Coordinates of C-alpha atoms (C1' of nucleotides) in Angstrom, one line a residue:
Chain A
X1196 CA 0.0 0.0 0.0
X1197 CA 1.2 3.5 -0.6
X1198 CA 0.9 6.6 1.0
X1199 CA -1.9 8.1 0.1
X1200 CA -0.4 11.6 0.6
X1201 CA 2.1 10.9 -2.4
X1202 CA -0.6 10.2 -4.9
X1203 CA -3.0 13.2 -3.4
X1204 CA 0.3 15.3 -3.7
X1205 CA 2.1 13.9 -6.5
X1206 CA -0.6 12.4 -9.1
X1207 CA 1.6 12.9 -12.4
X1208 CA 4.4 11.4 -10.6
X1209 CA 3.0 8.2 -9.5
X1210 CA 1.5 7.6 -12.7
X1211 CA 4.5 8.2 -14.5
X1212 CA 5.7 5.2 -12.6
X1213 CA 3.1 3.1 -13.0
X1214 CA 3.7 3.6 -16.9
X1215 CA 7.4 2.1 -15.9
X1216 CA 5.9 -0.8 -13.9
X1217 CA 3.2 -1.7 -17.5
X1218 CA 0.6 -0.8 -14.5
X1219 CA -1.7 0.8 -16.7
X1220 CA -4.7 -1.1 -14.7
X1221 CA -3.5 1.2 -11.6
X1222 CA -6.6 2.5 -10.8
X1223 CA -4.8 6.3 -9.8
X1224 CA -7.6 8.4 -10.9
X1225 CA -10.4 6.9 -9.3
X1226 CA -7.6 6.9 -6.0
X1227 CA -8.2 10.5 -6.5
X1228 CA -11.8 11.1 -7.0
X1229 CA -12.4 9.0 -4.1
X1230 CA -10.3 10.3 -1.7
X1231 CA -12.0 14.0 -2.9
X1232 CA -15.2 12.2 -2.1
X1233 CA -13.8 11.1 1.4
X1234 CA -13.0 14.1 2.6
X1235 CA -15.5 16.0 1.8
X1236 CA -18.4 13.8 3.8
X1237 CA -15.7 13.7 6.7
X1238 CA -15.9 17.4 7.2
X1239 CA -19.6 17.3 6.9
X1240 CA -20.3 14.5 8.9
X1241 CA -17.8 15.3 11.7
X1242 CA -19.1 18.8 12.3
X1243 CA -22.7 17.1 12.3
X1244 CA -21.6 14.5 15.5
X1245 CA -19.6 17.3 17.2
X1246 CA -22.8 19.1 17.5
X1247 CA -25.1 15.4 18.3
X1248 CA -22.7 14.7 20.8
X1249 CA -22.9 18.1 22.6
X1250 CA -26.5 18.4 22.8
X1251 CA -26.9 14.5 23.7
X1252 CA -25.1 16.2 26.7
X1253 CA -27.4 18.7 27.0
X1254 CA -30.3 16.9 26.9
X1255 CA -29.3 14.5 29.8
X1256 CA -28.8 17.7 31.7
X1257 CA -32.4 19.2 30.7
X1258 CA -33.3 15.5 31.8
X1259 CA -31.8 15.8 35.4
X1260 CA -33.3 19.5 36.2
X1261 CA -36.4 18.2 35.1
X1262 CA -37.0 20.3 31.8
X1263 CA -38.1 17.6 30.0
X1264 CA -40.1 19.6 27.9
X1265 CA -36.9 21.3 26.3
X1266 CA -35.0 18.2 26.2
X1267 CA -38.4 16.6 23.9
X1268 CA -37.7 19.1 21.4
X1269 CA -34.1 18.7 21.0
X1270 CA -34.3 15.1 21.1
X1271 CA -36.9 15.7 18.0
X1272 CA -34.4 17.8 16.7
X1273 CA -31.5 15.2 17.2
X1274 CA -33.6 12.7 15.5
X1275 CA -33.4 15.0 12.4
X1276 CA -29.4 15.2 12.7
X1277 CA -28.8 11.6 13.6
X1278 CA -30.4 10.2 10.2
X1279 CA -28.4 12.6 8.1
X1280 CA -25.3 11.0 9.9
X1281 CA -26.8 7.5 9.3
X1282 CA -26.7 8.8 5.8
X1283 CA -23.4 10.1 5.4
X1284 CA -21.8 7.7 7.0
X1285 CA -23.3 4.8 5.2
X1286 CA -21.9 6.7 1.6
X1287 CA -18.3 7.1 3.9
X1288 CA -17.9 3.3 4.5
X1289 CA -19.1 2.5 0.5
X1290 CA -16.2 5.2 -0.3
X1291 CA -13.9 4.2 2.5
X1292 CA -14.0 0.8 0.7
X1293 CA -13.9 1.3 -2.8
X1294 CA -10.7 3.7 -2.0
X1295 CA -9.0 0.8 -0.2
X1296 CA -9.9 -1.8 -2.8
X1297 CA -8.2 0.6 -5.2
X1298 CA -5.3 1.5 -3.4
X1299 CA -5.0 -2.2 -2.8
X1300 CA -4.6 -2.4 -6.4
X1301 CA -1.5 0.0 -7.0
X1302 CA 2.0 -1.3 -7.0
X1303 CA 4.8 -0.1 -5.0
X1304 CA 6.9 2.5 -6.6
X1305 CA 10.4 1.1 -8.3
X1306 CA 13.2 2.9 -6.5
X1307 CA 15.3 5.4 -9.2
X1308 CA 18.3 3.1 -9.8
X1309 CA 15.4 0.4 -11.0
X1310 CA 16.7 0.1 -14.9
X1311 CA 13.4 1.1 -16.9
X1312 CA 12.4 -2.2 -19.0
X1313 CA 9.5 -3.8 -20.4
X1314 CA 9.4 -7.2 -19.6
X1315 CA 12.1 -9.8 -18.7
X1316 CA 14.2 -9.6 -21.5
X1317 CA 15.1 -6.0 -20.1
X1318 CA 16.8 -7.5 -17.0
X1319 CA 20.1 -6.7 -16.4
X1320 CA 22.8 -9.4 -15.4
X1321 CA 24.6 -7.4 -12.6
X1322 CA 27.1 -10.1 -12.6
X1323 CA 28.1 -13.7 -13.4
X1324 CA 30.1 -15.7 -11.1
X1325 CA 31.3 -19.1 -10.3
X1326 CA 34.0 -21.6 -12.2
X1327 CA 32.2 -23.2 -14.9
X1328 CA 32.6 -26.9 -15.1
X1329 CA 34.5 -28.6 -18.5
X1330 CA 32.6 -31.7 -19.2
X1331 CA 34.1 -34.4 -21.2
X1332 CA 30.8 -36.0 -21.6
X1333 CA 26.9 -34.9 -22.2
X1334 CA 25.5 -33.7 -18.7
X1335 CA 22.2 -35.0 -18.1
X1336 CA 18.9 -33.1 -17.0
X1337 CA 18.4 -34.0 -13.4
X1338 CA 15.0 -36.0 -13.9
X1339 CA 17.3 -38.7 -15.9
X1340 CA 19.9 -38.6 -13.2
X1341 CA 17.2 -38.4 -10.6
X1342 CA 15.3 -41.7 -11.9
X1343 CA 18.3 -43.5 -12.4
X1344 CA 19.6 -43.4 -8.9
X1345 CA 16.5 -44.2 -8.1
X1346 CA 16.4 -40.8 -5.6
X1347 CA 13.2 -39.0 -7.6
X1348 CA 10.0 -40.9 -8.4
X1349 CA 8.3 -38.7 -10.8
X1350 CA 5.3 -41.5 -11.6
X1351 CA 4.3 -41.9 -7.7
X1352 CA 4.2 -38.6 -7.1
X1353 CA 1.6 -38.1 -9.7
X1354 CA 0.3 -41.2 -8.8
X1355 CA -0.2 -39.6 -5.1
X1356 CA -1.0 -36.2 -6.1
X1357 CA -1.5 -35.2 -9.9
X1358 CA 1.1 -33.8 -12.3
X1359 CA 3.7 -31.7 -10.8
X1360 CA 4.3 -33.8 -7.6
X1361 CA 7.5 -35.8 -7.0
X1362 CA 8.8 -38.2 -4.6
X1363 CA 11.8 -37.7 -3.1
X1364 CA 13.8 -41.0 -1.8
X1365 CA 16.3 -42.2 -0.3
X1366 CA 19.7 -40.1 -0.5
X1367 CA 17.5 -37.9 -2.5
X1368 CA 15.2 -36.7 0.1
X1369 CA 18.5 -37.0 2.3
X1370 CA 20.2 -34.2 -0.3
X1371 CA 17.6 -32.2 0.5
X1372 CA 17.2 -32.2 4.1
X1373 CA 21.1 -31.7 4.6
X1374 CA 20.5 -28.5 2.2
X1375 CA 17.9 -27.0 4.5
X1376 CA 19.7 -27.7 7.5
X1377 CA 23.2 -26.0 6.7
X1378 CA 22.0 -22.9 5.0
X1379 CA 20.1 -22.6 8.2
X1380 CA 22.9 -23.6 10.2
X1381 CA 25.0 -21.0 7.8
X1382 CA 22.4 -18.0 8.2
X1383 CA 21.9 -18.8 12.2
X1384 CA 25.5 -19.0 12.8
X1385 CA 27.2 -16.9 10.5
X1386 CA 25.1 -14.3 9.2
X1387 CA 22.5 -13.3 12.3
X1388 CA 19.5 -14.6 11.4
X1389 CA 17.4 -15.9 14.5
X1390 CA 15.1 -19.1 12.9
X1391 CA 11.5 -19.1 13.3
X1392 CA 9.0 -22.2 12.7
X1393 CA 5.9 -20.5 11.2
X1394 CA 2.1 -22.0 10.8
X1395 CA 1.9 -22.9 6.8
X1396 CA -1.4 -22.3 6.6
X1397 CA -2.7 -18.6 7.6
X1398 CA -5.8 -16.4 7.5
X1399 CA -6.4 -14.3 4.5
X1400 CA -5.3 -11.0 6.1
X1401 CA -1.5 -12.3 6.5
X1402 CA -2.0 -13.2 2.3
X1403 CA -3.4 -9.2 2.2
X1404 CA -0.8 -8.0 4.3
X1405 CA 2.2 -9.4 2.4
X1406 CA 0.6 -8.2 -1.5
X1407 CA -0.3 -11.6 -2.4
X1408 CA -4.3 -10.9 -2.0
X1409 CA -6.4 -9.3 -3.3
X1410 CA -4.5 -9.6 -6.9
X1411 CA -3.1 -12.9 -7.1
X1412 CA -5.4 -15.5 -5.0
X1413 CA -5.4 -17.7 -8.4
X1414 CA -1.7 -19.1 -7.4
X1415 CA -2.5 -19.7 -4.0
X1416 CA -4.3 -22.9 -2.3
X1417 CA -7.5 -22.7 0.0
X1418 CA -9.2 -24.6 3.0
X1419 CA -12.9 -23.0 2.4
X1420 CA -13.8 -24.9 5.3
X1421 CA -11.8 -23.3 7.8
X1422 CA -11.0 -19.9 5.6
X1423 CA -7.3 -20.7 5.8
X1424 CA -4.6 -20.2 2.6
X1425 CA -1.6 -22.8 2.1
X1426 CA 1.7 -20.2 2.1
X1427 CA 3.0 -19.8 -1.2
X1428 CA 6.6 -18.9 0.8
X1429 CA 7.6 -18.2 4.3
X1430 CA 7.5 -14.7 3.8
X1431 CA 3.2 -14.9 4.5
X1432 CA 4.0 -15.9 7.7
X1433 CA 7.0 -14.4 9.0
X1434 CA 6.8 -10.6 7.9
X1435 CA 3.2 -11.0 9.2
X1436 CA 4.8 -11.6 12.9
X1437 CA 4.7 -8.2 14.2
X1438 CA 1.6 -7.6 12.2
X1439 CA -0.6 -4.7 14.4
X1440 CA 2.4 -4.3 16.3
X1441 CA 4.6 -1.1 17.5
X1442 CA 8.1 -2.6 17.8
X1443 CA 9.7 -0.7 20.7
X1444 CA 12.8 1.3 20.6
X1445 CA 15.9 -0.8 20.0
X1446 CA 14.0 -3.6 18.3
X1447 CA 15.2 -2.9 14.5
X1448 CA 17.3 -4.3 12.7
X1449 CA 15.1 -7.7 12.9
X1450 CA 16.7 -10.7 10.7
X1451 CA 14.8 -13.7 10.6
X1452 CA 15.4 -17.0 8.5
X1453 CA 12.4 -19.5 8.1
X1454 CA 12.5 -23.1 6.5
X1455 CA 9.1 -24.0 5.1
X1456 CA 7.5 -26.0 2.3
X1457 CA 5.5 -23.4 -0.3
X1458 CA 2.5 -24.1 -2.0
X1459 CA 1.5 -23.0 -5.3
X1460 CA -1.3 -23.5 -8.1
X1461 CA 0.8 -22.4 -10.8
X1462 CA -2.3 -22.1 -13.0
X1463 CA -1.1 -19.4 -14.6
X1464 CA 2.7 -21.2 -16.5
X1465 CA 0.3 -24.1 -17.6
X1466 CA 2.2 -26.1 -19.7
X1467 CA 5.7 -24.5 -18.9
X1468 CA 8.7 -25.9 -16.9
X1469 CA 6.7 -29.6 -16.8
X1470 CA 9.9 -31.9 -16.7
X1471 CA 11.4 -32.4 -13.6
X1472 CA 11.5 -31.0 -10.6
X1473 CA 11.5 -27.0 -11.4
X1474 CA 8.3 -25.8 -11.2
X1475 CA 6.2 -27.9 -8.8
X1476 CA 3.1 -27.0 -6.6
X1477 CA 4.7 -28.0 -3.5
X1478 CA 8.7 -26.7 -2.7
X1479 CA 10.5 -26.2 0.3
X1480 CA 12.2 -22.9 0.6
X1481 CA 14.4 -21.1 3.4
X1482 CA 13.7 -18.0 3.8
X1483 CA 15.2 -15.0 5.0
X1484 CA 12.7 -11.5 6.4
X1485 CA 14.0 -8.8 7.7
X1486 CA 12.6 -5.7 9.4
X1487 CA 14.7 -2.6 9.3
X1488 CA 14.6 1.4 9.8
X1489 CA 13.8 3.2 6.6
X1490 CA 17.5 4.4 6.6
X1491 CA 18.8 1.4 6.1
X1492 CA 16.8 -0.4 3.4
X1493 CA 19.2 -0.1 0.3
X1494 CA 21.8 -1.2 2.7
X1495 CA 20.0 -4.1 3.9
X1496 CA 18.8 -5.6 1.0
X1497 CA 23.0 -5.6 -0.4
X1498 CA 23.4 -7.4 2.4
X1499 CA 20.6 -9.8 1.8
X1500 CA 22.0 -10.4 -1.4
X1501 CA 25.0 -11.1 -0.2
X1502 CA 23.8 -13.5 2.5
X1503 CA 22.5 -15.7 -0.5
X1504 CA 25.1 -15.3 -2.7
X1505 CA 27.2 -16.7 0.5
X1506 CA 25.3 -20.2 -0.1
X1507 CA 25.9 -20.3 -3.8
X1508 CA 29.4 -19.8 -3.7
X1509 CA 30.5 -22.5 -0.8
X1510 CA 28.4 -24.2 -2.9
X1511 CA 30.8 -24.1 -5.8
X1512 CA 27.8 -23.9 -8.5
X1513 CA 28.5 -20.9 -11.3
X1514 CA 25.8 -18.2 -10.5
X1515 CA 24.7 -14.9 -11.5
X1516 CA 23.2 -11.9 -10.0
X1517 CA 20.2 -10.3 -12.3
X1518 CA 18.1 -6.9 -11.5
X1519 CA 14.6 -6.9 -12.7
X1520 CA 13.6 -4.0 -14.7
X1521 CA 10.7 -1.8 -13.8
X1522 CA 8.5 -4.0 -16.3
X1523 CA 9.3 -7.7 -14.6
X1524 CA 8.9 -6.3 -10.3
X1525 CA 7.0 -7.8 -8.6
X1526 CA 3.9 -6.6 -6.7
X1527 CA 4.8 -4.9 -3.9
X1528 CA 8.7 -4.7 -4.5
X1529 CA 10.7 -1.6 -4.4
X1530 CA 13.8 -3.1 -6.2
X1531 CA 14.3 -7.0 -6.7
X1532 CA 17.1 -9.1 -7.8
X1533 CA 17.2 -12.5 -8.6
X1534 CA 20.3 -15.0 -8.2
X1535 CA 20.5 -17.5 -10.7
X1536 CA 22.5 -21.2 -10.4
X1537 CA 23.6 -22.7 -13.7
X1538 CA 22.4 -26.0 -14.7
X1539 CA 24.6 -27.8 -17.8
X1540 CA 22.1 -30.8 -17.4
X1541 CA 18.7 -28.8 -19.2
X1542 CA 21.5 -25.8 -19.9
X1543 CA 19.6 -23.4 -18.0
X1544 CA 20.2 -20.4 -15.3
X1545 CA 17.5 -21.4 -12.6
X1546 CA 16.1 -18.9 -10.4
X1547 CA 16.9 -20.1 -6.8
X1548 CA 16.1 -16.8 -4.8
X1549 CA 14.6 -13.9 -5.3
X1550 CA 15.9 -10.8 -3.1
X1551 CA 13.6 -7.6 -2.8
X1552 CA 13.6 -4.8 -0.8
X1553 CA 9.5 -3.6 -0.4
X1554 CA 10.3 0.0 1.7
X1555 CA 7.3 0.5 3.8
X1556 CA 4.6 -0.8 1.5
X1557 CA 4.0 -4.2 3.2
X1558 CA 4.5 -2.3 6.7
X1559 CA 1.4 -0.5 5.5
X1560 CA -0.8 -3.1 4.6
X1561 CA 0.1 -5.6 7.7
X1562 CA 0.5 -2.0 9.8
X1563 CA 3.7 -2.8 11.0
X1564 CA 5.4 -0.2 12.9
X1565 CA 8.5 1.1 15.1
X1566 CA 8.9 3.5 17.6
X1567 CA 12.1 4.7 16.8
X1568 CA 12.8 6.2 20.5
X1569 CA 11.2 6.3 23.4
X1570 CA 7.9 9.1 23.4
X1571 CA 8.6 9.5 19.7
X1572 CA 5.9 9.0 17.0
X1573 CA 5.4 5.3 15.4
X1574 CA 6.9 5.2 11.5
X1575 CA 6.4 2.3 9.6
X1576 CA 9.2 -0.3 9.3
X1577 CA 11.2 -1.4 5.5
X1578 CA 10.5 -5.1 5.2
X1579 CA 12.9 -7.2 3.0
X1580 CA 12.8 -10.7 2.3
X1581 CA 14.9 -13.1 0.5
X1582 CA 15.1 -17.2 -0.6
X1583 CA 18.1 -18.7 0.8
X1584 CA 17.4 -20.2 -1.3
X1585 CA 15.1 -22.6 -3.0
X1586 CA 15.4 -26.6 -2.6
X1587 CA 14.3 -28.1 -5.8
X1588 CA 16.2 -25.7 -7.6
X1589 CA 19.5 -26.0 -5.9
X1590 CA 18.9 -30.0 -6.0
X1591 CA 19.0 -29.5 -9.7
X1592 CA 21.9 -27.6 -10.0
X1593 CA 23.8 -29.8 -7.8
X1594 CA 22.8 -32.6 -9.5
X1595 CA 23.5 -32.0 -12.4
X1596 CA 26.8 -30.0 -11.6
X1597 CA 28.0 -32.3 -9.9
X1598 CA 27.4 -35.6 -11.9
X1599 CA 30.0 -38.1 -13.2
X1600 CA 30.4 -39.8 -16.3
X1601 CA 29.4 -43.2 -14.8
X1602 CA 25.7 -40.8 -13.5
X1603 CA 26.4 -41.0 -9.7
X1604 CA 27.0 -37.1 -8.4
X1605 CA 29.3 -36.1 -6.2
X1606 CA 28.5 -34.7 -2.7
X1607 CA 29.2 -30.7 -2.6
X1608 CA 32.3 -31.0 0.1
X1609 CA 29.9 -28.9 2.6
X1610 CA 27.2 -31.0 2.8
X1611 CA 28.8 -34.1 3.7
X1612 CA 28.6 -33.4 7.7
X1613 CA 24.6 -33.1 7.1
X1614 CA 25.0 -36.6 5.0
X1615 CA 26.6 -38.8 7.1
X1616 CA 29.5 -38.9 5.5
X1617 CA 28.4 -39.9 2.2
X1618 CA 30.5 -38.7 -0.9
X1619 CA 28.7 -40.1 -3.8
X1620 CA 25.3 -40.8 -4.7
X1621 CA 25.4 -43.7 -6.8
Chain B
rG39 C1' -16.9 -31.9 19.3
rG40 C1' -19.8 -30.7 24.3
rA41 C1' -20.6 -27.3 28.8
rG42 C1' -19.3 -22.9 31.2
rG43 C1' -16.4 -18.1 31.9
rG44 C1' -13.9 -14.1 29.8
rA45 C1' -11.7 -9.9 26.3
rU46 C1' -11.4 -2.2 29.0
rG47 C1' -5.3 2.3 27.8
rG48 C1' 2.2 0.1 28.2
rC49 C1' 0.4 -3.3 32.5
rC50 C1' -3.3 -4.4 36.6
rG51 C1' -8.2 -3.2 37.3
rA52 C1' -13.3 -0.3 38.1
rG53 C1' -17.4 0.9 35.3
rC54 C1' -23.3 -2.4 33.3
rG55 C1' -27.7 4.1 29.3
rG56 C1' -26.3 10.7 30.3
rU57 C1' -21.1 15.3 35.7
rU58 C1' -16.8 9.2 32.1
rU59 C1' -13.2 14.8 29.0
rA60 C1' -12.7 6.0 30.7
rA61 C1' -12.3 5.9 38.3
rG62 C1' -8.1 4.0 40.9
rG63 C1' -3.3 1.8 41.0
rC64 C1' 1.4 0.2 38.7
rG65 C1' 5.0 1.6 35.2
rG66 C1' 7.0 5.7 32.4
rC67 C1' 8.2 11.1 31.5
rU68 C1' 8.9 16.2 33.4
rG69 C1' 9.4 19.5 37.5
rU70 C1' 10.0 20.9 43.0
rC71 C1' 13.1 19.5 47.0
rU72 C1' 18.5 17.2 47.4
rU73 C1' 25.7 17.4 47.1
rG74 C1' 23.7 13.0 44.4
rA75 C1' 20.1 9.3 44.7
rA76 C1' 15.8 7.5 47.1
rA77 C1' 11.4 9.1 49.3
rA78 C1' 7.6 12.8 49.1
rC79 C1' 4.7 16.2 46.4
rA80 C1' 2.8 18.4 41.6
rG81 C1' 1.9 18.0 36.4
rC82 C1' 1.9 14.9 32.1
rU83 C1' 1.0 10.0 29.7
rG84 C1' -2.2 5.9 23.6
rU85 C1' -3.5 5.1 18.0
rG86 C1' -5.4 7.0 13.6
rG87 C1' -8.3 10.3 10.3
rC88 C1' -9.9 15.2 8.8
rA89 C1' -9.4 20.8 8.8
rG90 C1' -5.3 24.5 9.6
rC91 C1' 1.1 27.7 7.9
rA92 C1' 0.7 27.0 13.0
rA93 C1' -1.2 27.2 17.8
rU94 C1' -5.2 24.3 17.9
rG95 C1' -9.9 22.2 16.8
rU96 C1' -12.7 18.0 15.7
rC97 C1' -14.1 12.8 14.8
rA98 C1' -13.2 7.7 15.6
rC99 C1' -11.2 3.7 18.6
rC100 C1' -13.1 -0.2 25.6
rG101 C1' -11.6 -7.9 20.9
rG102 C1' -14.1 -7.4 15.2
rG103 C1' -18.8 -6.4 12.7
rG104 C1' -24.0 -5.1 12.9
rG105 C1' -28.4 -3.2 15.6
rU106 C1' -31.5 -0.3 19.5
rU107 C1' -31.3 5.1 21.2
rC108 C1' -31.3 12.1 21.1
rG109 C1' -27.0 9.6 23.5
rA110 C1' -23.7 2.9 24.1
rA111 C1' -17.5 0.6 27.3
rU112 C1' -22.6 -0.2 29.3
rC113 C1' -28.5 -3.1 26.2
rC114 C1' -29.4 -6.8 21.8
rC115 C1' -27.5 -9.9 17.6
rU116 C1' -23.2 -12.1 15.4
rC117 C1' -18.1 -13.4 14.6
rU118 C1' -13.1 -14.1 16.4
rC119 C1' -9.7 -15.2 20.1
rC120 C1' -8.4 -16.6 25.2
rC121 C1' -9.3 -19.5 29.8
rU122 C1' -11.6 -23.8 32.8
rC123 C1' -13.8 -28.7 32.6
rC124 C1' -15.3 -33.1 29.6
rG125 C1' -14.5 -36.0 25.0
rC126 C1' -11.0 -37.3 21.0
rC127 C1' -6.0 -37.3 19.3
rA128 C1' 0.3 -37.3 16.9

RNA sequence: GGAGGGAUGGCCGAGCGGUUUAAGGCGGCUGUCUUGAAAACAGCUGUGGCAGCAAUGUCACCGGGGGUUCGAAUCCCUCUCCCUCCGCCA
């Protein structure tokens, strides 16, 4: 959510950058009309209960002298005033609502150093990193290395669940658990982050508060029994912690890293990324949120980047670092920027974490605040959030980077602790 | 799932239709006194919206929503959450 004040302030300039964003659905006009509207039955309608409320005074008064006479007429005339509020305020909550609705609907505003593009072909690689691996045979895609170790079940887990599901076995779903564990144990231990164990399912306010609703419920899974949304990522759940909350003095910076399986429809990339085990409607993910001062948010989300770009390097998989254009950001992002592992097995870059930095515009809609010293006035906090990174993904890039001739794969050197020992999968 | 009890300001806790601008206490802030501190005494004490350059004014908020009334923390309906007991359960 923005604040209002720069659109009621600013008009050209926000819809300039909703022209950047390809947000030409931003509903900025009727913003204004409606907020024109607001105002105008506020001042009415509050000058009318200033006066109800002082001669509901008065007429208890008349009441206790015994004039009840007087106090007859002015409860008459009360009568008169009371069903023009009724009135007014009834129009206030059908504006009050169709201006939230559409300031639901606006984007955040791209940060200036956001490179103006269209769509995703206007990304910009910031940077590519990594040794790239010679091989002196064909690598294989992952799903034919998976299925011949015998370590992913493809035809199970559609058995079990439908297209897109996958078992994992063995040292597979072993590979997987030891990844989860050390990049927690790396962000815990070595880069600050205090772990948190969130519900996965949550009420729709959290979805609300984090941009996902009311714009993109088609991607997300629902209990209509209970009301309650599968999380599409741990960031639902964990920047919706101090949700309704002033944090006291002292409290900011606030780093926390989340491991949790994600849920998604992905009804809308029908048909795309259907081999193996990129795109599927149930992931795990560790995830990093932070809460920090407004100051500090282009600082923070460098460091963010970094933190993740920390896994991919021990891991010793080539990466690279890509912006997103003001054409490909996301919702409710200020800035984002995606790292990307390489994958010589379907000779793809594979999106493993996504890093944004959203200023205050989640902190609006899941009114999360700060007092930034004691007495002083709440402000709303930056939120940040980051994948550190994303399982299926990495699986595949390890995999497939890591494969011998004879198709067992290697065990990166730091996961062995988290493996047992175990060197190979063969 | 069944029965009952609750939800009031940072915290505790009164209030059950009109001197409540939410009593009182705790905590916190400021001041007086003091060499300093404590104690005592006095004053202050939340969030948001709107109008205004500002001082300030005004409205809303007693778990959420709706209703009754000239007037609702207070009465009615409804939802959510918490607690106690019973049942079931990894």
């Amino acid at each position: 959510m923005l604040d209002i004040k720069i659109i009621r302030e600013n008009p050209q300039f926000v819809k300039e950058q909703m022209a950047k964003l390809q947000a030409f659905d931003a509903p900025v006009d009727q913003v204004l009309a409606l907020d024109e509207e607001r105002r105008s039955i506020l001042v009415q309608v509050e000058e009318l209960k200033a006066r109800r409320n002082a001669e509901s005074k008065r007429i208890g008064q008349l009441l206790r002298e015994g004039r009840s006479e007087e106090a007859d007429a002015l409860k008459a005339e009360m009568a008169q005033v009371a069903a023009t509020i009724e009135a007014l305020d009834a129009r206030l909550k059908e504006v009050d609502a169709a201006l939230f609705d559409a300031m639901s609907r606006i984007p955040n505003l791209p940060l200036p150093s956001v490179p103006v593009g269209k769509d995703d072909s206007e990304n910009v690689v910031v940077r590519t990193e990594g040794r790239f691996r010679e091989f002196d045979f064909p690598p294989l895609p992952h799903w034919e290395l998976g299925e011949a170790l015998g370590i992913i079940d493809f035809e199970r887990g559609v058995k079990l669940s439908g297209s897109r599901f996958y078992v994992l076995k063995g040292l597979g779903a072993r590979l997987q658990r030891a990844l989860i564990t050390w990049m927690l144990d790396v962000h815990i231990h070595e880069h600050g982050y205090t772990e948190v164990y969130p519900p996965f399912v949550v009420r729709e306010h959290c979805l609300f508060g984090t941009g996902n609703l009311p714009k993109f419920g088609d991607n997300l899974y629902r209990d209509v029994e209970d009301d309650l949304w599968l999380i599409p990522t741990a960031e639902v759940p964990v920047t919706n912690l101090y949700r309704d909350e002033i944090l006291p003095p002292g409290s900011l910076p606030i780093y926390h890293v989340a491991y949790s399986p994600c849920f998604r429809r992905e009804r809308m990339s029908a048909g795309k990324d259907v081999r193996g085990i990129k795109r599927g409607h149930q992931f795990d993910k560790v995830e990093m949120v932070k809460f920090v001062e407004p100051e500090q948010g282009e600082a923070e989300l460098e460091k963010l980047i970094a933190d993740a770009e920390d896994i991919c390097r021990r891991l010793d998989v080539p990466y690279r670092l890509v912006q997103m254009c003001t054409g490909d950001l996301a919702f409710a992002a200020a800035a984002k920027f995606d790292l990307e592992l390489w994958a010589p097995g379907c000779g793809e870059w594979l999106e493993v974490s996504s890093c944004s930095l959203f200023n205050d515009f989640q902190a609006r809609r899941a009114n999360i605040r700060y007092r930034p010293a004691e007495g002083a006035r709440p402000r709303y906090v930056y939120t940040l959030n980051g994948s550190g990174l994303a399982l299926p993904r990495v699986m595949i890039a390890v995999l497939e980077n890591y494969q011998q001739r004879d198709g067992s794969v290697v065990v990166p050197e730091v996961l062995r602790p988290y493996m047992g020992g175990v060197e190979v999968i063969r």
